[in-house]
mmCIF file with all atom_site columns, C-alpha atoms in Angstrom:
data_model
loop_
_atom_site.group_PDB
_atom_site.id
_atom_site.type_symbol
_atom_site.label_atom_id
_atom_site.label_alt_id
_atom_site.label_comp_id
_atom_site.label_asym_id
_atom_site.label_entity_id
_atom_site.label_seq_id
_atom_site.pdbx_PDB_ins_code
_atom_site.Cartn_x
_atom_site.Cartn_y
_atom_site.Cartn_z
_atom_site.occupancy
_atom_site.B_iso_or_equiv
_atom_site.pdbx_formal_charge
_atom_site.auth_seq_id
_atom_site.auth_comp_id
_atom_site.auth_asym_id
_atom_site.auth_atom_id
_atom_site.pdbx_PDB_model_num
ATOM 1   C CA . UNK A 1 1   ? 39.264 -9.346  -81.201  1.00 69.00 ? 20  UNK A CA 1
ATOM 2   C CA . UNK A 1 2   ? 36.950 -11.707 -80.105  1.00 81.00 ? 21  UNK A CA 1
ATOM 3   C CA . UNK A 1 3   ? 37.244 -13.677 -76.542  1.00 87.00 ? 22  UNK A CA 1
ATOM 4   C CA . UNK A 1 4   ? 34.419 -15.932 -76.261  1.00 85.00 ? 23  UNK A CA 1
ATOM 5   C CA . UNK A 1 5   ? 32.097 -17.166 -78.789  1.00 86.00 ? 24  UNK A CA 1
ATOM 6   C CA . UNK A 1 6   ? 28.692 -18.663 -78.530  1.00 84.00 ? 25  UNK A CA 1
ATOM 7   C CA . UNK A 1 7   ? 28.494 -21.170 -80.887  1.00 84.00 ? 26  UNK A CA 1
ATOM 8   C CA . UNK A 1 8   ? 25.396 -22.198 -79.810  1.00 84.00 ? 27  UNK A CA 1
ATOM 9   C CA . UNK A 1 9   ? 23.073 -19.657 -80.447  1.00 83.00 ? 28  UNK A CA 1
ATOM 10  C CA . UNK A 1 10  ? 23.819 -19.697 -84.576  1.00 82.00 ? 29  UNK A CA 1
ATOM 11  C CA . UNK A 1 11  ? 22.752 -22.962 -84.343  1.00 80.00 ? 30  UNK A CA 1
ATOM 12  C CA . UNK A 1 12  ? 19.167 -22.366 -82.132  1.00 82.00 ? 31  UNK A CA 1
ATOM 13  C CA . UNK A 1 13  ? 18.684 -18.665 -83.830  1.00 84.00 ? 32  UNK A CA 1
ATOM 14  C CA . UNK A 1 14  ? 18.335 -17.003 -87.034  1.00 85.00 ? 33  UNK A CA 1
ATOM 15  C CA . UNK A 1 15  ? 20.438 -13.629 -85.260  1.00 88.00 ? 34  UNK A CA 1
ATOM 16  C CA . UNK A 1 16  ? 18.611 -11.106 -87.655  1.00 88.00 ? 35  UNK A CA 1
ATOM 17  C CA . UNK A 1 17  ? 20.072 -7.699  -85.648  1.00 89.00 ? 36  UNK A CA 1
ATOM 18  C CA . UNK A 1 18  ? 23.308 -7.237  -83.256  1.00 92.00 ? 37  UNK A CA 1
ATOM 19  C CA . UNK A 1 19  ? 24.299 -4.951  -80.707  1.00 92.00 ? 38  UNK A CA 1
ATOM 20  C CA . UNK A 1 20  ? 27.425 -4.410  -78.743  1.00 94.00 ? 39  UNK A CA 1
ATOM 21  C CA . UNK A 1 21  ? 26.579 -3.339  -75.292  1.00 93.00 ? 40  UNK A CA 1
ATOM 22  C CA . UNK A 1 22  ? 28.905 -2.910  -72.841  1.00 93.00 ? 41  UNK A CA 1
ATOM 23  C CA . UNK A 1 23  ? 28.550 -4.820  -69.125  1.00 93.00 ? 42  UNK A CA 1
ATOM 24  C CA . UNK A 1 24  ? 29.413 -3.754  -65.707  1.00 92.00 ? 43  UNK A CA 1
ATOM 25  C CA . UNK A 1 25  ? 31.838 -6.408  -64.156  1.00 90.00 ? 44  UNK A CA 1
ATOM 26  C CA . UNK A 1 26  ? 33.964 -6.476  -61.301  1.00 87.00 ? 45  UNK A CA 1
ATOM 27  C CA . UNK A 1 27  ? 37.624 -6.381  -61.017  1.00 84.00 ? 46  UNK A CA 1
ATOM 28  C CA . UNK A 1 28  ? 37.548 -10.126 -60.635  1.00 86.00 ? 47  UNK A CA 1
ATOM 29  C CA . UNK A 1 29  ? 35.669 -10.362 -63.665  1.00 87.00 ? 48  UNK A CA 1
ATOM 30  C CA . UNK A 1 30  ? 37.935 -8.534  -66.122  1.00 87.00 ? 49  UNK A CA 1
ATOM 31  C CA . UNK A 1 31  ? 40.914 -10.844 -65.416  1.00 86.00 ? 50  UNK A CA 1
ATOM 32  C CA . UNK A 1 32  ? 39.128 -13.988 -65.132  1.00 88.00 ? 51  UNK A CA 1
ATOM 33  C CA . UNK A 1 33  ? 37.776 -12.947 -68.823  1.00 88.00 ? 52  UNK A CA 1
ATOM 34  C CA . UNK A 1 34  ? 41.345 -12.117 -69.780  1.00 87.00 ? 53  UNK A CA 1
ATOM 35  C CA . UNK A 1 35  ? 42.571 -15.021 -68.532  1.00 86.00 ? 54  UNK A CA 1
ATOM 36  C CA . UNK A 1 36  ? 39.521 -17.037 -70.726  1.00 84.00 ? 55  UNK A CA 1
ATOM 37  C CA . UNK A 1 37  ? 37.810 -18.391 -67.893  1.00 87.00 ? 56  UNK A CA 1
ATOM 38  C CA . UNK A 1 38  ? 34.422 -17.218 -69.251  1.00 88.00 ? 57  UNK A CA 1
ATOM 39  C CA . UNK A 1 39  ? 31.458 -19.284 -70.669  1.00 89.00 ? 58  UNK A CA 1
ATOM 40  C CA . UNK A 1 40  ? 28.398 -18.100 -72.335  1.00 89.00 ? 59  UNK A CA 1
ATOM 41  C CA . UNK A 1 41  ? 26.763 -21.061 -73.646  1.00 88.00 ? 60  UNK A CA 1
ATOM 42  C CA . UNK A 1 42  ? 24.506 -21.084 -71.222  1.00 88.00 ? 61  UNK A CA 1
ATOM 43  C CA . UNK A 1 43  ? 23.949 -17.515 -70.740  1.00 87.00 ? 62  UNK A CA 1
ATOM 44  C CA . UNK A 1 44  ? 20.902 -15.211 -72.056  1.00 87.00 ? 63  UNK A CA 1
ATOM 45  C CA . UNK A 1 45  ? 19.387 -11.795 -71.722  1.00 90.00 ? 64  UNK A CA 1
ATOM 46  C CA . UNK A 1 46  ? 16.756 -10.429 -70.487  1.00 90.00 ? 65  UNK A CA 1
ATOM 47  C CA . UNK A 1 47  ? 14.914 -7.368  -70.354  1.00 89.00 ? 66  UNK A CA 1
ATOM 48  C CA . UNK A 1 48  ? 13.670 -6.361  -66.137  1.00 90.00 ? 67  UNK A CA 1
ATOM 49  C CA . UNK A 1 49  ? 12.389 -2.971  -65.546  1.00 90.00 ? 68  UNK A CA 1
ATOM 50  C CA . UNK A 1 50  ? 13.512 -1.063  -69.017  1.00 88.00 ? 69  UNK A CA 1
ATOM 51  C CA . UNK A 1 51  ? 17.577 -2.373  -68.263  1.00 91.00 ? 70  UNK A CA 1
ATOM 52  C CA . UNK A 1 52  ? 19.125 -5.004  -70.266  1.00 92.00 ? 71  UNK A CA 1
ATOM 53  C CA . UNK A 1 53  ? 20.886 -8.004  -68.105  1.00 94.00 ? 72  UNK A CA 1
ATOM 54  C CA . UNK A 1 54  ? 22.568 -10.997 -69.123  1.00 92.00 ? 73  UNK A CA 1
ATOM 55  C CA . UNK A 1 55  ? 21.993 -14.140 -66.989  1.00 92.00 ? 74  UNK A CA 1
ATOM 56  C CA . UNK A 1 56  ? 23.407 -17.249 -67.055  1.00 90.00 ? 75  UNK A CA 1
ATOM 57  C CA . UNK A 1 57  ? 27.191 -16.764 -68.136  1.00 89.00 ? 76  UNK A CA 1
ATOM 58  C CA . UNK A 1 58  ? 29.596 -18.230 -66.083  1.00 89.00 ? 77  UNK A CA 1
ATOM 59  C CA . UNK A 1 59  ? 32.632 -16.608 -65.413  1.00 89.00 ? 78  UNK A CA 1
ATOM 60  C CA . UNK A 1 60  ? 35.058 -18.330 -63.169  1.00 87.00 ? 79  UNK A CA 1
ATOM 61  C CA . UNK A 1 61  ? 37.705 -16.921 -60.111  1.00 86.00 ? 80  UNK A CA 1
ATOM 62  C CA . UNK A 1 62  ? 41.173 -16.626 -60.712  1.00 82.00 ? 81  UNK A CA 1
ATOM 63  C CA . UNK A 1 63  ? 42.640 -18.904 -57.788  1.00 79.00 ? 82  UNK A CA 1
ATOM 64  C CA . UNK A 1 64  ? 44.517 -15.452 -56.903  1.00 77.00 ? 83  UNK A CA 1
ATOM 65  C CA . UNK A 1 65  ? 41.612 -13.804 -56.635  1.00 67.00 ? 84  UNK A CA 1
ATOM 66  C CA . UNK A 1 66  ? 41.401 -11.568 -53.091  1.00 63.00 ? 85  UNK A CA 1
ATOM 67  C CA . UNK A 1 67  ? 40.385 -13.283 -49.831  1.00 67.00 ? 86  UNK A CA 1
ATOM 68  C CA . UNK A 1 68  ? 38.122 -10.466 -49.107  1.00 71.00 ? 87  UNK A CA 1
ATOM 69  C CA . UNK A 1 69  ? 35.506 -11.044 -51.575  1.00 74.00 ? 88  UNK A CA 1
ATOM 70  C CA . UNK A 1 70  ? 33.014 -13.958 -52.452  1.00 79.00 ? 89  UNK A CA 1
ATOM 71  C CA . UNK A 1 71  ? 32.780 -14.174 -56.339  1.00 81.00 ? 90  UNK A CA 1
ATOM 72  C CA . UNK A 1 72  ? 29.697 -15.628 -57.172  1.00 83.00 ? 91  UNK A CA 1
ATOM 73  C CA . UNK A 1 73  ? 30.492 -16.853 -60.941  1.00 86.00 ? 92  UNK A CA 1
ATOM 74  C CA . UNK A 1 74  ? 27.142 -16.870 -62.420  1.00 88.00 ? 93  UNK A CA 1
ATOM 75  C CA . UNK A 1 75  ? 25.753 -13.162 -61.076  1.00 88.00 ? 94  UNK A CA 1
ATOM 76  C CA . UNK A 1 76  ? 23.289 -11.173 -63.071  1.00 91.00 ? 95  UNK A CA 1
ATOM 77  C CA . UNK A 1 77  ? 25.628 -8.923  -65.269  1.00 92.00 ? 96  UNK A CA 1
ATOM 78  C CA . UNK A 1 78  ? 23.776 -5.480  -66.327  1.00 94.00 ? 97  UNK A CA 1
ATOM 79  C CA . UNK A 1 79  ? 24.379 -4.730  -69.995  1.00 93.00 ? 98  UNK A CA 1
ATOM 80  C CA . UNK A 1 80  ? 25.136 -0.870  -70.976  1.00 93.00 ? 99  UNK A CA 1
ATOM 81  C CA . UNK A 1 81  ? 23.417 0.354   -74.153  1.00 91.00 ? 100 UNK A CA 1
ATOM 82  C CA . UNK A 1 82  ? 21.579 3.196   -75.517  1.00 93.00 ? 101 UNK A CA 1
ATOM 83  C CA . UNK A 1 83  ? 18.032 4.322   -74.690  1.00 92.00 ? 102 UNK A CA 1
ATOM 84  C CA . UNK A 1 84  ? 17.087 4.589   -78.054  1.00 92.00 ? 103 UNK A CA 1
ATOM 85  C CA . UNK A 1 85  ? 18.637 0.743   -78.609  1.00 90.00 ? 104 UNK A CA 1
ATOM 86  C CA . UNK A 1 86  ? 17.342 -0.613  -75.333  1.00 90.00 ? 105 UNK A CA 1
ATOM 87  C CA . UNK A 1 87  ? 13.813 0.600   -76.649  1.00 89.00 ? 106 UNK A CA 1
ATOM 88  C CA . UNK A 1 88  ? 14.082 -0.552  -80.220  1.00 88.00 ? 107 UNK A CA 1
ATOM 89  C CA . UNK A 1 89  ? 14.942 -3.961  -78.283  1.00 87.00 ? 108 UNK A CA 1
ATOM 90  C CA . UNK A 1 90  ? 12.026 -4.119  -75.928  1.00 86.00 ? 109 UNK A CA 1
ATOM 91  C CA . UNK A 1 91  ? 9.518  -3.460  -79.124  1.00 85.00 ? 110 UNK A CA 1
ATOM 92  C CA . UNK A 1 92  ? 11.191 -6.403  -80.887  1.00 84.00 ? 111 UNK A CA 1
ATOM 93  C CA . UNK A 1 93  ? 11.315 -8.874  -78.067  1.00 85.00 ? 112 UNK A CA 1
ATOM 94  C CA . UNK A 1 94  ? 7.479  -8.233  -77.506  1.00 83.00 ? 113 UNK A CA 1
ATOM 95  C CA . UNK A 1 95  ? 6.619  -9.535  -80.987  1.00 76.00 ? 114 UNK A CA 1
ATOM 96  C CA . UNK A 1 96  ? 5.841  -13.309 -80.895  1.00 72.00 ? 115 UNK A CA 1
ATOM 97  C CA . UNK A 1 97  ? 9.648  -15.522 -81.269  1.00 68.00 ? 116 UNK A CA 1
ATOM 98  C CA . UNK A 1 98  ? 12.478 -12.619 -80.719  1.00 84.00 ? 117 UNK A CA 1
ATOM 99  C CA . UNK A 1 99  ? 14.953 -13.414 -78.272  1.00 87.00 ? 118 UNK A CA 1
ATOM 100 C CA . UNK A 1 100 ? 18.005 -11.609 -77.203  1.00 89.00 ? 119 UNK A CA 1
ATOM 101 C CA . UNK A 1 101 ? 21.400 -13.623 -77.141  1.00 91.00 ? 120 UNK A CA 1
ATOM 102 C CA . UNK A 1 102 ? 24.299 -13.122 -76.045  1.00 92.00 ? 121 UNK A CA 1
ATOM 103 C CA . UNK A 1 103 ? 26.572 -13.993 -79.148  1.00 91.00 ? 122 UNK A CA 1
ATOM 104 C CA . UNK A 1 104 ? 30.490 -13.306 -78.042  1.00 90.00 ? 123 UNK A CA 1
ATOM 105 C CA . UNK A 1 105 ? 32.892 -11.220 -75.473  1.00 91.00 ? 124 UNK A CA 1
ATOM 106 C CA . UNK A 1 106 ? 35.345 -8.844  -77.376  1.00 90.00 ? 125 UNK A CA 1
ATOM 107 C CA . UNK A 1 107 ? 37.737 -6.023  -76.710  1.00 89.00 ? 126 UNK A CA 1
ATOM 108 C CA . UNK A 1 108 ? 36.521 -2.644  -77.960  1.00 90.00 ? 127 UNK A CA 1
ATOM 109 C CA . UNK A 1 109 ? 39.356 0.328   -77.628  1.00 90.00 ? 128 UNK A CA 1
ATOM 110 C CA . UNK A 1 110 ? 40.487 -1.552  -74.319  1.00 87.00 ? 129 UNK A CA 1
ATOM 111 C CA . UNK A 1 111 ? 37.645 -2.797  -73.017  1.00 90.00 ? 130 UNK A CA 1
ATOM 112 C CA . UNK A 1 112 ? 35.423 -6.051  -72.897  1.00 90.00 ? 131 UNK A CA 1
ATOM 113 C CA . UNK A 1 113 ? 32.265 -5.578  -74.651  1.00 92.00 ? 132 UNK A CA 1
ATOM 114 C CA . UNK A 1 114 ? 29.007 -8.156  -75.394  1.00 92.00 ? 133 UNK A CA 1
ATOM 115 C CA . UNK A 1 115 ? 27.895 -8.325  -78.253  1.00 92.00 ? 134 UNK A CA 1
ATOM 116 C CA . UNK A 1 116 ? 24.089 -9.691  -78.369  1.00 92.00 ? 135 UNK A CA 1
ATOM 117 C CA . UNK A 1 117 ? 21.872 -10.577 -80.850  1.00 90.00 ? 136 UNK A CA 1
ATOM 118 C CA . UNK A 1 118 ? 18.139 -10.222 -81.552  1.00 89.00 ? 137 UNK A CA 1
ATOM 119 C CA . UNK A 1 119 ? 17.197 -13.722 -82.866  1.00 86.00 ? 138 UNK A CA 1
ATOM 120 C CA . UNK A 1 120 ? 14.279 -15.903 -83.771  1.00 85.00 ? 139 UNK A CA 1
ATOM 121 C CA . UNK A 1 121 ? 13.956 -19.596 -82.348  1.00 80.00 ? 140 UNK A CA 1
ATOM 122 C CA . UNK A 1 122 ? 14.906 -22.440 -85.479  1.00 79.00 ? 141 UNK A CA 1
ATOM 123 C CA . UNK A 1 123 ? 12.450 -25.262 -85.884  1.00 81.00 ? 142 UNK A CA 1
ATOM 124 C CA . UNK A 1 124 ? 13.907 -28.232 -85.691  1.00 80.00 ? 143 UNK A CA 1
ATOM 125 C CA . UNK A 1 125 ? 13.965 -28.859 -89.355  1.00 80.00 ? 144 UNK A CA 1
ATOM 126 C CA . UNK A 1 126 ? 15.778 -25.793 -89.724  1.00 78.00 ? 145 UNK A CA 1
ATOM 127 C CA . UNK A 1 127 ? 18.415 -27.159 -87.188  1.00 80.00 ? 146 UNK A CA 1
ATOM 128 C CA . UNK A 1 128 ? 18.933 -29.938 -89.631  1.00 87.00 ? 147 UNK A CA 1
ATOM 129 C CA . UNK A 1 129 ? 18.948 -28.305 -92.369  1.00 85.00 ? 148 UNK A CA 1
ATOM 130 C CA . UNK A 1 130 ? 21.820 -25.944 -91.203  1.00 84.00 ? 149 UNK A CA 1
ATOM 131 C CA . UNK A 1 131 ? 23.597 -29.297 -90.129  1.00 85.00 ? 150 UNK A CA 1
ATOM 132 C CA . UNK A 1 132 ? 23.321 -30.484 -93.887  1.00 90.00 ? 151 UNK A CA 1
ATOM 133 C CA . UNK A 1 133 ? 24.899 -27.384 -95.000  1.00 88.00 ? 152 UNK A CA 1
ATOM 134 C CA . UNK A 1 134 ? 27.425 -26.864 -93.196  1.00 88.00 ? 153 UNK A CA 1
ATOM 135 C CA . UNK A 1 135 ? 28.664 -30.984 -93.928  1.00 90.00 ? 154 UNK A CA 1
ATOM 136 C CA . UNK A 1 136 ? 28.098 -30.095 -97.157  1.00 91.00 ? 155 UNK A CA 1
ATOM 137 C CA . UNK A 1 137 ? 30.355 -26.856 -96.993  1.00 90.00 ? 156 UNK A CA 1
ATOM 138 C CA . UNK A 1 138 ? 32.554 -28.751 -95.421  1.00 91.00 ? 157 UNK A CA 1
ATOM 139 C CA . UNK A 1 139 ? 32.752 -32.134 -98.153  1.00 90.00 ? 158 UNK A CA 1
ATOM 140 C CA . UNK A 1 140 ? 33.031 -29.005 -101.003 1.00 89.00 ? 159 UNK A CA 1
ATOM 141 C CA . UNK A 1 141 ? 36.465 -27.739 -98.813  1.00 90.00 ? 160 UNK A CA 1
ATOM 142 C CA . UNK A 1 142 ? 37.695 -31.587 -98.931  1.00 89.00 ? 161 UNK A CA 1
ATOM 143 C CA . UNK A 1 143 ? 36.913 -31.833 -102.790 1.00 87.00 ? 162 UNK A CA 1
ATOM 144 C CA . UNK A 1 144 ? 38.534 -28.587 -102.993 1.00 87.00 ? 163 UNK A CA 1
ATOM 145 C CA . UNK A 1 145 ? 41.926 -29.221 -101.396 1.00 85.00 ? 164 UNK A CA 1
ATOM 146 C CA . UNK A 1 146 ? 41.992 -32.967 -102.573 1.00 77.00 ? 165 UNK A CA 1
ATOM 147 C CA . UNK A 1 147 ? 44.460 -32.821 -106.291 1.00 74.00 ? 166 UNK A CA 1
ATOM 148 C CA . UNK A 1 148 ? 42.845 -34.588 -108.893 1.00 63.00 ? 167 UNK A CA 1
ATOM 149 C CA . UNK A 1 149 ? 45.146 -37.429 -110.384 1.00 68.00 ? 168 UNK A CA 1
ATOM 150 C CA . UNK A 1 150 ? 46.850 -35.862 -113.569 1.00 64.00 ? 169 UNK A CA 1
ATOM 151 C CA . UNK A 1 151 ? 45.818 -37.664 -117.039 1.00 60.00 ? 170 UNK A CA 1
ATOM 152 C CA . UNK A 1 152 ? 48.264 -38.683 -118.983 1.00 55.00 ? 171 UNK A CA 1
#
């Protein structure tokens, strides 16, 4: 079940490989994201010192959130995957063009998850060309659902 999506980045990347990783957040955090006050448009990962972290996604306090703590919305999140994976990603996003994304928030067996995607940059004819198929898609779906006057 899937909380947040990033639009964005299926229009900027091809995603050619995904991951779920899961992230270390605060209490704060987990409500807030329950609540759907989470953004990741902006946000992107990052690869420091052989960890994954995702920077960038904005996650705003509950107005009930406790006096006793400062949330800082936009905090470097650390990102929980495999060694094996975390390697596999560091070879890929040393070629020339891969890029790590973060692509939605989801519940998995209770608990909120990232899923991220390895992803090469589009060319801006590409960009068009995805914007011309999916108006196209979308003028088929009108054709579709429109009836066609009966002949008599």
């Amino acid at each position: 079940m899937s909380i947040i999506d990033n639009k964005k980045a299926f229009f900027d990347y091809f995603i050619e490989e995904r991951y779920e990783a899961g992230i270390v957040l605060e209490g704060w955090e987990v409500k807030a994201i329950r609540a759907g006050r989470a953004q990741i448009k902006e946000g992107y990962v990052v690869v420091k010192h052989g960890e994954i972290f995702l920077i960038g996604a904005n996650i705003s306090p509950l107005q009930t959130a406790s006096t006793h703590i400062k949330p800082d919305p936009v905090r470097t999140r650390k990102l929980l995957l495999k060694a094996d994976e975390i390697k596999k990603l560091i070879g890929k996003v040393e070629q020339r063009g891969y890029t790590l994304v973060p692509l939605n928030f989801h519940y998995s067996k209770g608990l909120v998850k990232c899923e991220i995607g390895l992803g090469k940059g589009k060319k801006q004819h590409d960009k068009r060309e995805t914007e011309k198929q999916r108006d196209w898609d979308r003028e088929k779906a009108r054709l579709m659902r429109t009836p066609t006057p009966a002949a008599d």
